[in-house]
Short mmCIF file of C-alpha atoms and ligand atoms in Angstrom, two decimals:
data_model
loop_
_atom_site.label_atom_id
_atom_site.label_comp_id
_atom_site.label_asym_id
_atom_site.label_seq_id
_atom_site.Cartn_x
_atom_site.Cartn_y
_atom_site.Cartn_z
CA MET A 1 110.82 96.82 109.91
CA LYS A 2 113.32 98.49 107.69
CA ILE A 3 111.65 98.84 104.26
CA GLN A 4 114.37 99.37 101.61
CA SER A 5 112.37 99.84 98.49
CA LEU A 6 108.72 100.81 97.71
CA LYS A 7 107.18 98.97 94.81
CA LEU A 8 103.92 100.70 93.37
CA VAL A 9 101.79 98.83 90.92
CA TYR A 10 98.56 100.18 89.64
CA PHE A 11 96.04 99.43 86.83
CA SER A 12 94.41 102.87 86.06
CA PRO A 13 93.02 103.36 82.76
CA SER A 14 91.39 106.77 83.72
CA GLY A 15 94.09 107.94 86.16
CA THR A 16 92.18 108.14 89.45
CA THR A 17 93.78 104.98 91.10
CA LYS A 18 97.19 106.21 89.94
CA THR A 19 96.61 109.61 91.79
CA ILE A 20 95.88 107.71 95.05
CA ILE A 21 98.70 105.22 95.03
CA GLU A 22 101.15 108.33 94.17
CA GLY A 23 99.39 110.12 97.24
CA ILE A 24 100.06 106.96 99.58
CA ALA A 25 103.68 106.88 98.19
CA ARG A 26 104.38 110.74 99.10
CA GLY A 27 103.01 109.95 102.51
CA PHE A 28 105.39 106.95 103.14
CA ASN A 29 108.24 109.03 101.92
CA GLN A 30 110.74 106.51 100.68
CA SER A 31 113.84 107.38 98.64
CA SER A 32 113.72 104.20 96.48
CA VAL A 33 110.69 103.81 94.58
CA GLU A 34 109.88 101.41 91.54
CA THR A 35 106.51 101.90 89.73
CA ILE A 36 104.82 99.52 87.27
CA ASP A 37 101.80 100.89 85.65
CA ILE A 38 100.03 97.77 84.48
CA SER A 39 97.41 99.67 82.56
CA LYS A 40 100.06 99.64 79.65
CA PRO A 41 99.97 96.15 77.90
CA GLU A 42 103.76 96.28 77.32
CA LEU A 43 104.39 96.69 81.14
CA ARG A 44 102.14 93.98 82.10
CA LYS A 45 104.80 91.59 80.59
CA GLN A 46 107.23 92.97 83.12
CA GLN A 47 107.82 90.50 85.96
CA LEU A 48 108.08 91.51 89.60
CA GLN A 49 109.84 89.91 92.41
CA THR A 50 109.63 91.23 95.93
CA SER A 51 110.97 90.32 99.36
CA GLU A 52 110.36 91.08 102.95
CA ASN A 53 112.65 94.17 102.61
CA ASP A 54 110.02 95.67 100.01
CA LEU A 55 106.71 97.41 100.60
CA LEU A 56 104.27 96.66 97.56
CA VAL A 57 101.59 98.89 97.16
CA ILE A 58 99.02 97.60 94.67
CA GLY A 59 95.92 99.83 93.37
CA VAL A 60 93.06 98.63 91.07
CA PRO A 61 89.74 100.15 90.27
CA VAL A 62 86.46 98.27 91.06
CA TYR A 63 84.78 96.83 88.26
CA VAL A 64 81.36 95.43 88.99
CA GLY A 65 82.27 94.87 92.50
CA ARG A 66 85.35 92.99 91.57
CA VAL A 67 89.04 93.40 90.82
CA PRO A 68 89.41 93.82 86.89
CA ALA A 69 90.55 90.43 85.40
CA ILE A 70 93.57 91.94 83.76
CA ALA A 71 94.91 92.94 87.28
CA ILE A 72 94.12 89.38 88.62
CA ASP A 73 96.04 87.87 85.59
CA TRP A 74 98.97 90.03 86.31
CA LEU A 75 99.04 89.20 89.92
CA TYR A 76 99.41 85.53 89.08
CA THR A 77 102.71 86.35 87.63
CA LEU A 78 103.76 88.12 90.77
CA GLN A 79 106.67 86.47 92.69
CA ALA A 80 106.37 87.80 96.28
CA ARG A 81 108.31 86.41 99.17
CA SER A 82 106.71 87.41 102.60
CA THR A 83 106.39 90.79 101.09
CA PRO A 84 104.51 93.45 103.24
CA ALA A 85 101.68 94.76 101.11
CA VAL A 86 99.04 97.62 100.83
CA CYS A 87 95.80 96.69 98.94
CA VAL A 88 93.90 99.56 97.60
CA VAL A 89 90.83 99.69 95.47
CA VAL A 90 89.43 102.83 93.88
CA TYR A 91 85.56 102.81 93.11
CA GLY A 92 83.03 105.21 91.38
CA ASN A 93 81.00 106.22 94.59
CA ARG A 94 78.51 103.22 94.21
CA ALA A 95 80.08 100.50 96.11
CA TYR A 96 83.42 98.17 96.19
CA ASP A 97 81.52 95.21 97.05
CA ASP A 98 83.95 92.30 97.27
CA ALA A 99 86.85 93.86 95.33
CA LEU A 100 88.93 94.77 98.32
CA LEU A 101 88.52 91.03 99.81
CA GLU A 102 89.46 89.65 96.44
CA LEU A 103 92.50 91.90 96.06
CA LYS A 104 93.63 90.96 99.52
CA ASP A 105 93.05 87.21 99.09
CA THR A 106 94.94 87.25 95.76
CA MET A 107 97.91 89.15 97.04
CA VAL A 108 98.08 86.58 100.21
CA LYS A 109 97.77 83.60 97.77
CA HIS A 110 100.81 85.28 95.83
CA GLY A 111 103.25 85.64 99.01
CA CYS A 112 102.05 89.05 100.28
CA VAL A 113 101.27 89.98 103.90
CA PRO A 114 98.80 92.84 104.04
CA VAL A 115 99.74 95.73 106.33
CA ALA A 116 96.94 97.89 105.35
CA CYS A 117 93.91 97.88 103.05
CA ALA A 118 91.90 100.94 101.66
CA ALA A 119 89.07 101.83 99.62
CA PHE A 120 89.13 105.39 97.89
CA VAL A 121 86.46 106.88 95.61
CA GLY A 122 87.47 108.21 92.04
CA GLU A 123 85.34 109.75 89.30
CA HIS A 124 83.25 106.95 87.71
CA SER A 125 84.55 105.76 84.30
CA PHE A 126 81.03 106.33 82.99
CA SER A 127 80.76 109.82 84.47
CA SER A 128 80.25 112.70 81.80
CA SER A 129 78.83 116.19 81.91
CA GLU A 130 75.41 114.71 81.16
CA THR A 131 75.63 111.88 83.59
CA PRO A 132 77.99 113.18 86.36
CA ILE A 133 79.13 110.59 89.15
CA ALA A 134 81.77 111.47 91.56
CA VAL A 135 83.04 114.27 89.40
CA ALA A 136 86.90 115.23 90.02
CA ARG A 137 87.28 112.67 92.76
CA PRO A 138 89.94 111.90 93.96
CA ASP A 139 89.90 115.58 95.29
CA VAL A 140 92.21 117.39 97.77
CA SER A 141 90.62 115.97 100.72
CA ASP A 142 91.05 112.47 99.32
CA VAL A 143 94.62 112.82 98.34
CA ASN A 144 95.41 114.24 101.77
CA LEU A 145 93.96 111.11 103.21
CA ALA A 146 95.99 109.03 100.84
CA GLU A 147 99.03 110.90 102.26
CA LEU A 148 97.90 110.11 105.80
CA LEU A 149 97.37 106.43 105.01
CA GLY A 150 101.05 106.43 103.62
CA LYS A 151 102.41 108.09 107.09
CA ARG A 152 100.27 105.59 109.13
CA ILE A 153 101.60 102.54 107.23
CA LYS A 154 105.08 103.90 108.02
CA GLU A 155 104.26 104.38 111.63
CA LYS A 156 102.73 100.73 111.78
CA LEU A 157 105.85 99.05 110.24
CA LEU A 158 108.47 101.05 112.28
CA PRO A 159 108.08 98.95 115.64
CA ILE A 160 107.55 95.56 114.01
CA GLU A 161 110.39 93.09 113.74
CA SER A 162 109.29 90.92 110.80
CA VAL A 163 106.09 90.12 108.73
CA ASP A 164 105.42 87.41 111.27
CA HIS A 165 104.12 90.02 113.77
CA ILE A 166 101.62 91.45 111.34
CA SER A 167 98.21 90.28 112.24
CA ASP A 168 95.38 89.52 109.69
CA ILE A 169 93.40 92.49 108.40
CA ALA A 170 89.49 92.19 108.22
CA VAL A 171 87.96 93.71 105.33
CA PRO A 172 84.49 94.02 103.94
CA GLY A 173 83.15 91.42 101.32
CA ASN A 174 81.52 88.18 100.78
CA TYR A 175 82.18 84.62 99.44
CA PRO A 176 81.57 83.50 96.80
CA TYR A 177 82.61 86.99 95.27
CA ARG A 178 80.06 88.82 93.32
CA GLU A 179 79.20 87.25 89.94
CA PHE A 180 81.00 88.97 87.07
CA LYS A 181 80.21 88.33 83.40
CA PRO A 182 82.28 90.37 80.96
CA TRP A 183 80.10 92.63 78.68
CA VAL A 184 80.88 92.62 75.02
CA LEU A 185 79.52 95.98 73.74
CA ASP A 186 79.97 98.21 70.80
CA PHE A 187 79.04 101.31 72.85
CA ILE A 188 81.26 104.14 71.54
CA GLU A 189 80.35 106.72 69.08
CA ILE A 190 82.92 108.86 67.07
CA ASN A 191 81.90 112.18 65.61
CA ASN A 192 83.42 114.24 62.96
CA ASN A 193 85.61 116.15 65.37
CA CYS A 194 87.97 113.04 65.34
CA SER A 195 91.27 114.13 63.88
CA GLN A 196 92.85 110.43 64.00
CA CYS A 197 95.48 111.83 66.41
CA GLY A 198 95.70 108.29 68.01
CA VAL A 199 95.67 109.42 71.76
CA CYS A 200 92.64 107.11 72.27
CA ALA A 201 94.48 103.89 70.87
CA THR A 202 97.63 104.85 73.00
CA VAL A 203 95.78 105.13 76.42
CA CYS A 204 93.66 102.07 75.55
CA PRO A 205 94.78 99.30 78.24
CA VAL A 206 94.00 96.21 75.93
CA ASP A 207 95.00 97.61 72.48
CA ALA A 208 91.42 97.46 71.27
CA ILE A 209 91.57 100.68 69.15
CA ASP A 210 93.43 100.65 65.78
CA LEU A 211 96.26 103.18 65.93
CA GLU A 212 95.80 104.11 62.23
CA ASN A 213 92.01 104.21 62.24
CA SER A 214 90.50 104.82 65.65
CA THR A 215 87.13 104.20 64.17
CA LEU A 216 87.97 100.58 64.34
CA ILE A 217 87.50 99.29 67.87
CA GLU A 218 87.58 95.59 68.66
CA LYS A 219 84.42 95.13 71.08
CA GLU A 220 85.71 91.70 72.19
CA LYS A 221 88.85 93.24 73.76
CA CYS A 222 87.09 96.45 75.14
CA ILE A 223 86.78 96.34 78.89
CA LEU A 224 84.59 99.45 78.97
CA CYS A 225 87.09 101.57 80.99
CA CYS A 226 86.32 104.68 78.82
CA ALA A 227 90.04 105.79 78.85
CA CYS A 228 89.60 106.77 75.34
CA VAL A 229 86.38 108.78 75.80
CA LYS A 230 88.01 110.61 78.74
CA SER A 231 91.33 111.39 76.95
CA CYS A 232 90.18 112.43 73.52
CA PRO A 233 91.34 116.05 72.97
CA GLU A 234 88.63 116.81 70.43
CA LYS A 235 85.85 115.29 72.56
CA ALA A 236 85.07 113.16 69.59
CA LEU A 237 84.28 110.06 71.44
CA THR A 238 80.91 109.60 73.33
CA VAL A 239 78.88 106.81 74.82
CA LYS A 240 76.14 105.62 72.41
CA PRO A 241 72.66 105.48 73.73
CA GLY A 242 72.40 101.76 75.23
CA ILE A 243 73.23 99.80 78.27
CA VAL A 244 76.33 101.90 79.38
CA LYS A 245 74.56 105.09 78.94
CA ASP A 246 71.64 103.71 80.90
CA VAL A 247 73.75 102.76 83.79
CA ALA A 248 75.59 105.93 83.82
CA LYS A 249 72.12 107.87 84.02
CA ARG A 250 70.84 105.45 86.81
CA LEU A 251 74.14 105.92 88.76
CA SER A 252 74.35 109.78 88.47
CA GLN A 253 71.04 109.75 90.14
CA THR A 254 71.49 107.16 92.88
CA CYS A 255 75.18 107.73 93.72
CA GLN A 256 75.14 111.49 94.61
CA ASN A 257 75.94 111.10 98.08
CA ARG A 258 79.48 111.60 98.66
CA LYS A 259 81.26 108.53 100.05
CA GLU A 260 84.40 108.85 101.88
CA PRO A 261 87.71 106.77 101.84
CA VAL A 262 88.24 103.98 104.42
CA PHE A 263 91.30 102.32 105.66
CA PHE A 264 91.79 99.05 107.58
CA LEU A 265 95.33 98.74 109.17
C1 FMN B 1 83.36 98.14 83.67
C2 FMN B 1 83.41 99.08 84.76
C3 FMN B 1 82.64 98.59 86.10
C4 FMN B 1 82.62 99.42 87.17
N1 FMN B 1 82.12 98.97 88.37
C5 FMN B 1 82.07 99.73 89.52
C6 FMN B 1 81.58 99.22 90.73
O1 FMN B 1 80.88 98.35 90.76
N2 FMN B 1 81.34 100.13 91.72
C7 FMN B 1 81.70 101.42 91.57
O2 FMN B 1 81.67 102.36 92.52
N3 FMN B 1 82.51 101.86 90.57
C8 FMN B 1 82.60 101.20 89.42
N4 FMN B 1 83.28 101.36 88.32
C9 FMN B 1 83.98 102.74 88.29
C10 FMN B 1 85.43 102.71 88.60
O3 FMN B 1 85.78 101.88 89.59
C11 FMN B 1 86.00 104.26 89.04
O4 FMN B 1 85.66 104.99 88.01
C12 FMN B 1 87.52 104.10 89.15
O5 FMN B 1 87.65 105.32 89.83
C13 FMN B 1 88.37 104.03 87.90
O6 FMN B 1 89.69 103.99 88.22
P1 FMN B 1 90.65 104.48 87.11
O7 FMN B 1 90.55 105.94 87.07
O8 FMN B 1 92.16 104.28 87.92
O9 FMN B 1 90.49 103.82 85.86
C14 FMN B 1 83.37 100.71 87.19
C15 FMN B 1 83.97 101.17 85.97
C16 FMN B 1 84.00 100.29 85.03
C17 FMN B 1 84.66 100.78 83.63
#
């Protein structure tokens, strides 16, 4: 199959999913590449139409074993016509549960034909110096594997005449998908180092932080991604004692064993 354009789409508040998707794209080595970063609220309004001549690569982080609701909402606006697609989830070294299955099912529902699926590991959103979880993942080895996956997808597509010749890919996961109830939590503490620079408000994928006064965080909008905590140049934002901190402590003890990326193609 001759691919004319690579379409990259990722939701990646703290950047690990973006790193993996870019690695896959390098390995695939296509001259025409269009990227939509759906972590940015204004870019989520952008509609995408794809055809059989495109390769759509979508990456999302795993949130409580599922695809983040924001990414599912965006996928509902996707107009894909028989488009070969790569489904990628990135998780924080605990488990990806039903997320890869959910992503694959959703993409199929919207006109995609999965040509490869993969689960990679990224530093956990709740990781901190006190509660380290998968620190600095994806690392060089993960990125090399992402590039290798890109090459293998190209090799797989080369001899195939059309999407009708791509067989179904089985991925782990269960029905019904793991239950997910959004948490509404006021869990961020801001100390006196805050210079009101606004970086936290700019990186927030749901516009939950007031740009003029970053101490005003709308907890009903917050999705706990911790992009604000991780991006603060003054290290003024930290996680308060409470549920998120307790989860982080538990995961930093129970998820120490390194998990490796897996491909299905
Ligand atoms: C609300 C929330 C739920 C999460 N649930 C899981 C999970 O079920 N399993 C897991 O291993 N990691 C989980 N993570 C960690 C992220 O999947 C992981 O850190 C990912 O690399 C973040 O991607 P990003 O850097 O592209 O934002 C969760 C993170 C958040 C914020």
